[in-house]
PDB file of C-alpha atoms in Angstrom:
ATOM      1  CA  MET A   1      13.313   6.275   8.371  1.00 45.00           C
ATOM      2  CA  THR A   2      13.505   3.227   6.123  1.00 45.00           C
ATOM      3  CA  ASP A   3      14.642   0.983   8.994  1.00 50.00           C
ATOM      4  CA  SER A   4      11.188   1.062  10.572  1.00 71.00           C
ATOM      5  CA  ALA A   5       8.950   1.772   7.554  1.00 90.00           C
ATOM      6  CA  HIS A   6       6.631  -1.141   6.779  1.00 94.00           C
ATOM      7  CA  ILE A   7       5.249  -1.191   3.226  1.00 95.00           C
ATOM      8  CA  LEU A   8       2.156  -3.025   2.084  1.00 95.00           C
ATOM      9  CA  LEU A   9       2.676  -3.844  -1.627  1.00 96.00           C
ATOM     10  CA  VAL A  10      -0.604  -4.657  -3.381  1.00 96.00           C
ATOM     11  CA  ASP A  11      -0.329  -5.952  -6.948  1.00 94.00           C
ATOM     12  CA  ASP A  12      -1.871  -8.977  -8.689  1.00 93.00           C
ATOM     13  CA  GLU A  13       1.172  -9.549 -10.905  1.00 92.00           C
ATOM     14  CA  PRO A  14       3.753 -11.718  -9.120  1.00 93.00           C
ATOM     15  CA  SER A  15       6.285 -10.957 -11.874  1.00 92.00           C
ATOM     16  CA  LEU A  16       6.268  -7.302 -10.764  1.00 91.00           C
ATOM     17  CA  ARG A  17       5.324  -7.641  -7.091  1.00 93.00           C
ATOM     18  CA  GLU A  18       7.917 -10.192  -5.998  1.00 95.00           C
ATOM     19  CA  PRO A  19      11.097  -8.663  -7.454  1.00 95.00           C
ATOM     20  CA  LEU A  20       9.941  -5.186  -6.342  1.00 95.00           C
ATOM     21  CA  ALA A  21       9.376  -6.477  -2.810  1.00 95.00           C
ATOM     22  CA  GLU A  22      12.868  -8.000  -2.835  1.00 95.00           C
ATOM     23  CA  TYR A  23      14.367  -4.697  -4.036  1.00 94.00           C
ATOM     24  CA  LEU A  24      12.553  -2.706  -1.344  1.00 95.00           C
ATOM     25  CA  VAL A  25      13.710  -5.088   1.366  1.00 94.00           C
ATOM     26  CA  GLY A  26      17.243  -4.568   0.084  1.00 93.00           C
ATOM     27  CA  GLN A  27      16.699  -0.805   0.560  1.00 92.00           C
ATOM     28  CA  GLY A  28      15.914  -1.265   4.248  1.00 92.00           C
ATOM     29  CA  PHE A  29      12.119  -1.478   4.212  1.00 94.00           C
ATOM     30  CA  ALA A  30       9.951  -4.156   5.691  1.00 94.00           C
ATOM     31  CA  VAL A  31       7.545  -5.390   2.983  1.00 95.00           C
ATOM     32  CA  THR A  32       4.304  -7.373   3.149  1.00 96.00           C
ATOM     33  CA  GLU A  33       2.764  -8.508  -0.116  1.00 96.00           C
ATOM     34  CA  ALA A  34      -0.868  -8.851  -1.158  1.00 95.00           C
ATOM     35  CA  GLY A  35      -2.091 -10.163  -4.524  1.00 94.00           C
ATOM     36  CA  ASP A  36      -5.521  -8.569  -4.333  1.00 94.00           C
ATOM     37  CA  ALA A  37      -7.635  -6.088  -2.424  1.00 93.00           C
ATOM     38  CA  ALA A  38      -9.288  -8.749  -0.244  1.00 93.00           C
ATOM     39  CA  LYS A  39      -5.917  -9.935   1.046  1.00 94.00           C
ATOM     40  CA  ALA A  40      -4.834  -6.299   1.582  1.00 94.00           C
ATOM     41  CA  ARG A  41      -7.969  -5.545   3.608  1.00 94.00           C
ATOM     42  CA  SER A  42      -7.321  -8.582   5.777  1.00 93.00           C
ATOM     43  CA  LEU A  43      -3.726  -7.555   6.389  1.00 94.00           C
ATOM     44  CA  MET A  44      -4.728  -3.987   7.233  1.00 92.00           C
ATOM     45  CA  ARG A  45      -7.165  -5.259   9.899  1.00 90.00           C
ATOM     46  CA  ASP A  46      -4.311  -6.983  11.705  1.00 88.00           C
ATOM     47  CA  GLN A  47      -1.342  -4.701  11.061  1.00 90.00           C
ATOM     48  CA  ARG A  48      -0.474  -1.069  10.717  1.00 89.00           C
ATOM     49  CA  PHE A  49       1.570  -0.093   7.683  1.00 93.00           C
ATOM     50  CA  SER A  50       3.732   3.006   7.111  1.00 92.00           C
ATOM     51  CA  ILE A  51       2.690   3.293   3.465  1.00 94.00           C
ATOM     52  CA  ILE A  52       0.765   1.345   0.812  1.00 95.00           C
ATOM     53  CA  LEU A  53       1.907   0.794  -2.769  1.00 96.00           C
ATOM     54  CA  LEU A  54      -1.244   0.066  -4.675  1.00 93.00           C
ATOM     55  CA  ASP A  55      -1.783  -1.136  -8.221  1.00 92.00           C
ATOM     56  CA  ILE A  56      -4.933   0.307  -9.794  1.00 90.00           C
ATOM     57  CA  MET A  57      -5.858  -2.453 -12.242  1.00 89.00           C
ATOM     58  CA  MET A  58      -6.598  -5.652 -10.313  1.00 90.00           C
ATOM     59  CA  PRO A  59      -9.240  -8.341 -10.695  1.00 89.00           C
ATOM     60  CA  GLY A  60     -12.136  -8.104  -8.258  1.00 90.00           C
ATOM     61  CA  GLU A  61     -11.999  -4.935  -6.223  1.00 91.00           C
ATOM     62  CA  ASP A  62      -9.723  -2.456  -7.995  1.00 89.00           C
ATOM     63  CA  GLY A  63      -7.079  -0.209  -6.522  1.00 89.00           C
ATOM     64  CA  LEU A  64      -9.213   2.918  -6.598  1.00 88.00           C
ATOM     65  CA  SER A  65     -11.884   1.294  -4.459  1.00 90.00           C
ATOM     66  CA  LEU A  66      -9.246   0.119  -2.000  1.00 91.00           C
ATOM     67  CA  CYS A  67      -7.617   3.593  -1.980  1.00 90.00           C
ATOM     68  CA  ARG A  68     -10.979   5.108  -1.072  1.00 85.00           C
ATOM     69  CA  HIS A  69     -11.281   2.598   1.788  1.00 87.00           C
ATOM     70  CA  VAL A  70      -7.786   3.418   3.050  1.00 87.00           C
ATOM     71  CA  ALA A  71      -8.464   7.173   2.953  1.00 80.00           C
ATOM     72  CA  ALA A  72     -11.715   6.700   4.908  1.00 76.00           C
ATOM     73  CA  GLN A  73     -10.038   4.538   7.572  1.00 75.00           C
ATOM     74  CA  GLY A  74      -7.186   6.763   8.582  1.00 70.00           C
ATOM     75  CA  ASP A  75      -3.967   8.472   7.593  1.00 72.00           C
ATOM     76  CA  THR A  76      -1.892   5.731   5.904  1.00 85.00           C
ATOM     77  CA  PRO A  77      -0.359   7.291   2.800  1.00 89.00           C
ATOM     78  CA  VAL A  78      -0.883   5.632  -0.581  1.00 91.00           C
ATOM     79  CA  ILE A  79       1.240   5.648  -3.738  1.00 92.00           C
ATOM     80  CA  LEU A  80      -0.638   4.357  -6.775  1.00 91.00           C
ATOM     81  CA  ILE A  81       1.032   2.126  -9.362  1.00 90.00           C
ATOM     82  CA  THR A  82      -0.537   2.840 -12.734  1.00 86.00           C
ATOM     83  CA  ALA A  83      -0.216   1.993 -16.386  1.00 82.00           C
ATOM     84  CA  LYS A  84       0.542   4.664 -18.994  1.00 70.00           C
ATOM     85  CA  GLY A  85      -3.055   4.737 -20.300  1.00 68.00           C
ATOM     86  CA  GLU A  86      -4.660   5.258 -16.890  1.00 68.00           C
ATOM     87  CA  ALA A  87      -4.477   9.048 -16.690  1.00 72.00           C
ATOM     88  CA  MET A  88      -8.092   9.416 -15.626  1.00 76.00           C
ATOM     89  CA  ASP A  89      -7.622   6.771 -12.927  1.00 74.00           C
ATOM     90  CA  ARG A  90      -4.623   8.693 -11.608  1.00 73.00           C
ATOM     91  CA  ILE A  91      -6.751  11.809 -11.383  1.00 75.00           C
ATOM     92  CA  ILE A  92      -9.504   9.973  -9.552  1.00 77.00           C
ATOM     93  CA  GLY A  93      -6.920   8.434  -7.242  1.00 76.00           C
ATOM     94  CA  LEU A  94      -5.523  11.827  -6.329  1.00 75.00           C
ATOM     95  CA  GLU A  95      -9.060  13.141  -5.840  1.00 72.00           C
ATOM     96  CA  ILE A  96      -9.926  10.434  -3.323  1.00 74.00           C
ATOM     97  CA  GLY A  97      -6.756  10.822  -1.306  1.00 75.00           C
ATOM     98  CA  ALA A  98      -3.734   9.117  -2.898  1.00 83.00           C
ATOM     99  CA  ASP A  99      -0.465  10.916  -2.066  1.00 83.00           C
ATOM    100  CA  ASP A 100       1.449  10.170  -5.256  1.00 85.00           C
ATOM    101  CA  TYR A 101       1.672   7.813  -8.221  1.00 86.00           C
ATOM    102  CA  VAL A 102       4.267   6.088 -10.387  1.00 89.00           C
ATOM    103  CA  VAL A 103       3.696   4.948 -13.962  1.00 88.00           C
ATOM    104  CA  LYS A 104       4.733   1.501 -15.223  1.00 87.00           C
ATOM    105  CA  PRO A 105       7.413   0.802 -16.189  1.00 86.00           C
ATOM    106  CA  PHE A 106       9.224   2.759 -13.495  1.00 88.00           C
ATOM    107  CA  ASN A 107      12.738   2.920 -12.101  1.00 91.00           C
ATOM    108  CA  PRO A 108      12.760   1.322  -8.646  1.00 91.00           C
ATOM    109  CA  ARG A 109      15.169   4.010  -7.436  1.00 92.00           C
ATOM    110  CA  GLU A 110      12.607   6.657  -8.375  1.00 91.00           C
ATOM    111  CA  LEU A 111       9.944   4.755  -6.471  1.00 93.00           C
ATOM    112  CA  VAL A 112      12.153   4.612  -3.371  1.00 93.00           C
ATOM    113  CA  ALA A 113      12.725   8.382  -3.597  1.00 91.00           C
ATOM    114  CA  ARG A 114       8.958   8.932  -3.819  1.00 89.00           C
ATOM    115  CA  ILE A 115       8.335   6.627  -0.864  1.00 92.00           C
ATOM    116  CA  LYS A 116      10.808   8.504   1.286  1.00 90.00           C
ATOM    117  CA  THR A 117       9.298  11.849   0.284  1.00 84.00           C
ATOM    118  CA  VAL A 118       5.769  10.728   1.120  1.00 85.00           C
ATOM    119  CA  LEU A 119       6.884   9.208   4.407  1.00 85.00           C
ATOM    120  CA  ARG A 120       8.576  12.463   5.409  1.00 79.00           C
ATOM    121  CA  ARG A 121       5.394  14.395   4.617  1.00 70.00           C
ATOM    122  CA  SER A 122       3.122  12.026   6.470  1.00 67.00           C
ATOM    123  CA  SER A 123       5.271  11.508   9.533  1.00 61.00           C
ATOM    124  CA  ARG A 124       3.003  11.556  12.581  1.00 46.00           C
ATOM    125  CA  ALA A 125       4.221  13.013  15.872  1.00 42.00           C
ATOM    126  CA  PRO A 126       1.166  14.501  17.671  1.00 39.00           C
ATOM    127  CA  ASN A 127       3.101  15.477  20.822  1.00 39.00           C
ATOM    128  CA  GLU A 128       6.101  16.919  19.022  1.00 43.00           C
ATOM    129  CA  VAL A 129       6.753  20.608  19.713  1.00 40.00           C
ATOM    130  CA  ASP A 130       8.604  22.361  16.917  1.00 49.00           C
ATOM    131  CA  ASP A 131       9.718  25.921  17.412  1.00 51.00           C
ATOM    132  CA  ASN A 132      11.119  26.127  13.896  1.00 62.00           C
ATOM    133  CA  ILE A 133       7.956  25.713  11.865  1.00 72.00           C
ATOM    134  CA  GLN A 134       8.057  27.440   8.502  1.00 84.00           C
ATOM    135  CA  GLY A 135       4.708  28.109   6.935  1.00 89.00           C
ATOM    136  CA  TYR A 136       1.394  29.749   7.767  1.00 92.00           C
ATOM    137  CA  ALA A 137      -0.969  30.131  10.687  1.00 92.00           C
ATOM    138  CA  PHE A 138      -4.651  31.033  10.288  1.00 92.00           C
ATOM    139  CA  ASP A 139      -7.646  30.814  12.621  1.00 91.00           C
ATOM    140  CA  GLY A 140      -5.713  28.499  14.946  1.00 91.00           C
ATOM    141  CA  TRP A 141      -4.529  26.208  12.141  1.00 92.00           C
ATOM    142  CA  THR A 142      -0.876  25.731  11.207  1.00 91.00           C
ATOM    143  CA  LEU A 143       0.403  24.707   7.787  1.00 92.00           C
ATOM    144  CA  ASP A 144       4.066  23.618   7.913  1.00 90.00           C
ATOM    145  CA  ILE A 145       5.412  23.905   4.353  1.00 86.00           C
ATOM    146  CA  VAL A 146       8.723  22.159   5.159  1.00 81.00           C
ATOM    147  CA  LYS A 147       7.352  19.068   6.906  1.00 78.00           C
ATOM    148  CA  ARG A 148       4.095  19.333   4.947  1.00 80.00           C
ATOM    149  CA  ARG A 149       1.885  19.041   7.997  1.00 84.00           C
ATOM    150  CA  LEU A 150      -1.507  20.523   8.819  1.00 89.00           C
ATOM    151  CA  THR A 151      -2.159  21.016  12.566  1.00 89.00           C
ATOM    152  CA  ASP A 152      -5.588  21.878  13.953  1.00 88.00           C
ATOM    153  CA  PRO A 153      -6.279  24.460  16.722  1.00 87.00           C
ATOM    154  CA  ASP A 154      -5.920  21.735  19.353  1.00 83.00           C
ATOM    155  CA  GLY A 155      -2.425  20.814  18.129  1.00 83.00           C
ATOM    156  CA  ALA A 156      -3.419  17.518  16.459  1.00 84.00           C
ATOM    157  CA  LEU A 157      -2.014  16.595  13.072  1.00 83.00           C
ATOM    158  CA  VAL A 158      -4.676  16.310  10.374  1.00 86.00           C
ATOM    159  CA  PRO A 159      -4.130  13.817   7.500  1.00 81.00           C
ATOM    160  CA  ILE A 160      -3.833  15.658   4.206  1.00 82.00           C
ATOM    161  CA  SER A 161      -3.028  14.449   0.698  1.00 79.00           C
ATOM    162  CA  THR A 162      -0.352  15.983  -1.511  1.00 77.00           C
ATOM    163  CA  ALA A 163      -2.940  17.641  -3.778  1.00 78.00           C
ATOM    164  CA  GLU A 164      -4.885  19.023  -0.826  1.00 84.00           C
ATOM    165  CA  PHE A 165      -1.698  20.354   0.766  1.00 87.00           C
ATOM    166  CA  LYS A 166      -0.631  22.169  -2.384  1.00 87.00           C
ATOM    167  CA  LEU A 167      -4.052  23.730  -2.729  1.00 90.00           C
ATOM    168  CA  LEU A 168      -4.198  24.905   0.880  1.00 93.00           C
ATOM    169  CA  GLN A 169      -0.730  26.360   0.571  1.00 92.00           C
ATOM    170  CA  VAL A 170      -1.889  28.392  -2.454  1.00 92.00           C
ATOM    171  CA  PHE A 171      -4.841  29.709  -0.460  1.00 94.00           C
ATOM    172  CA  ALA A 172      -2.533  30.665   2.420  1.00 93.00           C
ATOM    173  CA  GLU A 173      -0.095  32.422   0.107  1.00 93.00           C
ATOM    174  CA  HIS A 174      -2.962  34.396  -1.455  1.00 92.00           C
ATOM    175  CA  ALA A 175      -5.184  34.888   1.567  1.00 90.00           C
ATOM    176  CA  GLY A 176      -8.005  37.350   0.980  1.00 88.00           C
ATOM    177  CA  HIS A 177      -7.700  37.113  -2.804  1.00 91.00           C
ATOM    178  CA  VAL A 178     -10.367  35.496  -4.944  1.00 92.00           C
ATOM    179  CA  LEU A 179      -8.848  32.771  -7.112  1.00 91.00           C
ATOM    180  CA  ASN A 180     -10.710  31.113  -9.961  1.00 87.00           C
ATOM    181  CA  ARG A 181     -10.268  27.454 -10.896  1.00 83.00           C
ATOM    182  CA  ASP A 182      -7.680  28.153 -13.608  1.00 84.00           C
ATOM    183  CA  GLN A 183      -5.580  30.193 -11.224  1.00 86.00           C
ATOM    184  CA  LEU A 184      -5.774  27.553  -8.516  1.00 86.00           C
ATOM    185  CA  LEU A 185      -4.799  24.831 -11.007  1.00 81.00           C
ATOM    186  CA  ASP A 186      -1.831  26.810 -12.308  1.00 82.00           C
ATOM    187  CA  LEU A 187      -0.564  27.830  -8.888  1.00 83.00           C
ATOM    188  CA  ALA A 188      -1.063  24.451  -7.226  1.00 79.00           C
ATOM    189  CA  HIS A 189      -0.090  22.079  -9.987  1.00 69.00           C
ATOM    190  CA  GLY A 190       1.892  23.987 -12.618  1.00 68.00           C
ATOM    191  CA  ARG A 191       2.731  21.870 -15.666  1.00 54.00           C
ATOM    192  CA  GLU A 192       0.528  19.012 -14.361  1.00 59.00           C
ATOM    193  CA  ALA A 193      -2.514  21.275 -14.118  1.00 53.00           C
ATOM    194  CA  HIS A 194      -4.250  19.526 -17.032  1.00 55.00           C
ATOM    195  CA  LEU A 195      -4.424  16.351 -14.923  1.00 54.00           C
ATOM    196  CA  PHE A 196      -6.410  18.127 -12.212  1.00 56.00           C
ATOM    197  CA  ASP A 197      -8.834  20.289 -14.165  1.00 54.00           C
ATOM    198  CA  ARG A 198     -11.800  18.282 -12.837  1.00 56.00           C
ATOM    199  CA  ALA A 199     -10.444  17.920  -9.321  1.00 66.00           C
ATOM    200  CA  ILE A 200     -10.378  21.420  -7.780  1.00 77.00           C
ATOM    201  CA  ASP A 201     -13.980  21.422  -6.545  1.00 80.00           C
ATOM    202  CA  ASN A 202     -13.520  17.956  -5.019  1.00 79.00           C
ATOM    203  CA  GLN A 203     -10.298  18.945  -3.338  1.00 81.00           C
ATOM    204  CA  ILE A 204     -11.852  22.074  -1.865  1.00 87.00           C
ATOM    205  CA  SER A 205     -14.786  20.002  -0.614  1.00 87.00           C
ATOM    206  CA  ARG A 206     -12.393  17.634   1.150  1.00 85.00           C
ATOM    207  CA  LEU A 207     -10.416  20.527   2.644  1.00 89.00           C
ATOM    208  CA  ARG A 208     -13.617  22.057   3.977  1.00 91.00           C
ATOM    209  CA  LYS A 209     -14.444  18.825   5.777  1.00 89.00           C
ATOM    210  CA  LYS A 210     -11.072  19.105   7.522  1.00 89.00           C
ATOM    211  CA  VAL A 211     -10.823  22.768   8.402  1.00 91.00           C
ATOM    212  CA  GLU A 212     -14.429  23.977   8.714  1.00 90.00           C
ATOM    213  CA  VAL A 213     -16.630  23.661  11.789  1.00 88.00           C
ATOM    214  CA  ASP A 214     -19.546  23.158   9.379  1.00 88.00           C
ATOM    215  CA  ASN A 215     -18.428  22.360   5.841  1.00 80.00           C
ATOM    216  CA  ARG A 216     -21.935  23.078   4.559  1.00 85.00           C
ATOM    217  CA  SER A 217     -21.561  26.658   5.735  1.00 89.00           C
ATOM    218  CA  PRO A 218     -17.866  27.395   5.293  1.00 90.00           C
ATOM    219  CA  LYS A 219     -16.312  30.340   7.092  1.00 92.00           C
ATOM    220  CA  LEU A 220     -12.701  29.891   5.951  1.00 92.00           C
ATOM    221  CA  LEU A 221     -12.704  28.503   2.381  1.00 93.00           C
ATOM    222  CA  LYS A 222     -15.478  30.588   0.899  1.00 93.00           C
ATOM    223  CA  THR A 223     -17.052  30.440  -2.527  1.00 92.00           C
ATOM    224  CA  VAL A 224     -17.297  33.775  -4.331  1.00 91.00           C
ATOM    225  CA  TRP A 225     -20.084  33.301  -6.814  1.00 87.00           C
ATOM    226  CA  GLY A 226     -18.941  34.060 -10.320  1.00 82.00           C
ATOM    227  CA  GLY A 227     -15.368  34.527  -9.157  1.00 80.00           C
ATOM    228  CA  GLY A 228     -13.918  31.486  -7.485  1.00 90.00           C
ATOM    229  CA  TYR A 229     -12.723  30.741  -3.979  1.00 93.00           C
ATOM    230  CA  THR A 230     -10.935  32.608  -1.215  1.00 94.00           C
ATOM    231  CA  LEU A 231      -9.386  31.913   2.177  1.00 94.00           C
ATOM    232  CA  ALA A 232     -11.277  34.363   4.367  1.00 92.00           C
ATOM    233  CA  ALA A 233      -8.883  34.509   7.320  1.00 90.00           C
ATOM    234  CA  LYS A 234      -5.978  36.550   8.559  1.00 91.00           C
ATOM    235  CA  VAL A 235      -2.905  34.517   7.686  1.00 91.00           C
ATOM    236  CA  ARG A 236       0.361  34.937   9.547  1.00 90.00           C
ATOM    237  CA  ARG A 237       3.614  33.849   7.890  1.00 89.00           C
ATOM    238  CA  LEU A 238       5.505  31.987  10.604  1.00 84.00           C
ATOM    239  CA  ASP A 239       8.923  32.798   9.189  1.00 75.00           C
ATOM    240  CA  GLY A 240       8.136  36.186   7.701  1.00 52.00           C
ATOM    241  CA  PRO A 241       5.584  38.989   7.380  1.00 52.00           C
ATOM    242  CA  ASP A 242       1.820  38.466   7.400  1.00 54.00           C
ATOM    243  CA  THR A 243       0.214  37.801   4.047  1.00 56.00           C
ATOM    244  CA  GLN A 244      -2.859  39.812   4.939  1.00 56.00           C
TER     245      GLN A 244
END
């Protein structure tokens, strides 16, 4: 995978960006560097990247704004590079579609492991037929929990962030049950739940835009007033018994 993966590394600090780029090249990646968001936007217009490593704090347009732009443009995964004191920015980044984050200072080997994990999850093969899918099927949709892919009723892969995937998996595992925000946080994010306590509604809103015919009148991810949310669909476990 690393032989063909092309990374766009966006960071305004040459003292971090340049040695990191050199290390990643040594790990088998192709790396293009950008010192600011404007340069990154220009590069993205001319090239397609496998993944973007994006620093949050940059002069001019910051990393969160650029992350939002990337999420709106397509399915290129993003890993945020953040400072220790930027917890709220990490939350916002995950809300708007970032796939993962690393906190400075970080071990480059850990970053490489995260890159490979995100690339595996976001691998795009629209015409691939896989008879060994493990996961859930509901209302024509397929959620592959091994390859972390969401496929629509027409067989097309739908871009989905890590946080969105975890949340949809929880809904599939508890189909027909009403789950409140605390339960969703605990089941989807475990020990990191405190980082997401303001993000559940936003994540559900984004999921509705992807799986509902009309997200203003949801038929699958329904709100139960005073109770929480539920996946109102018959869910079939692809490698086991039905969950409903």
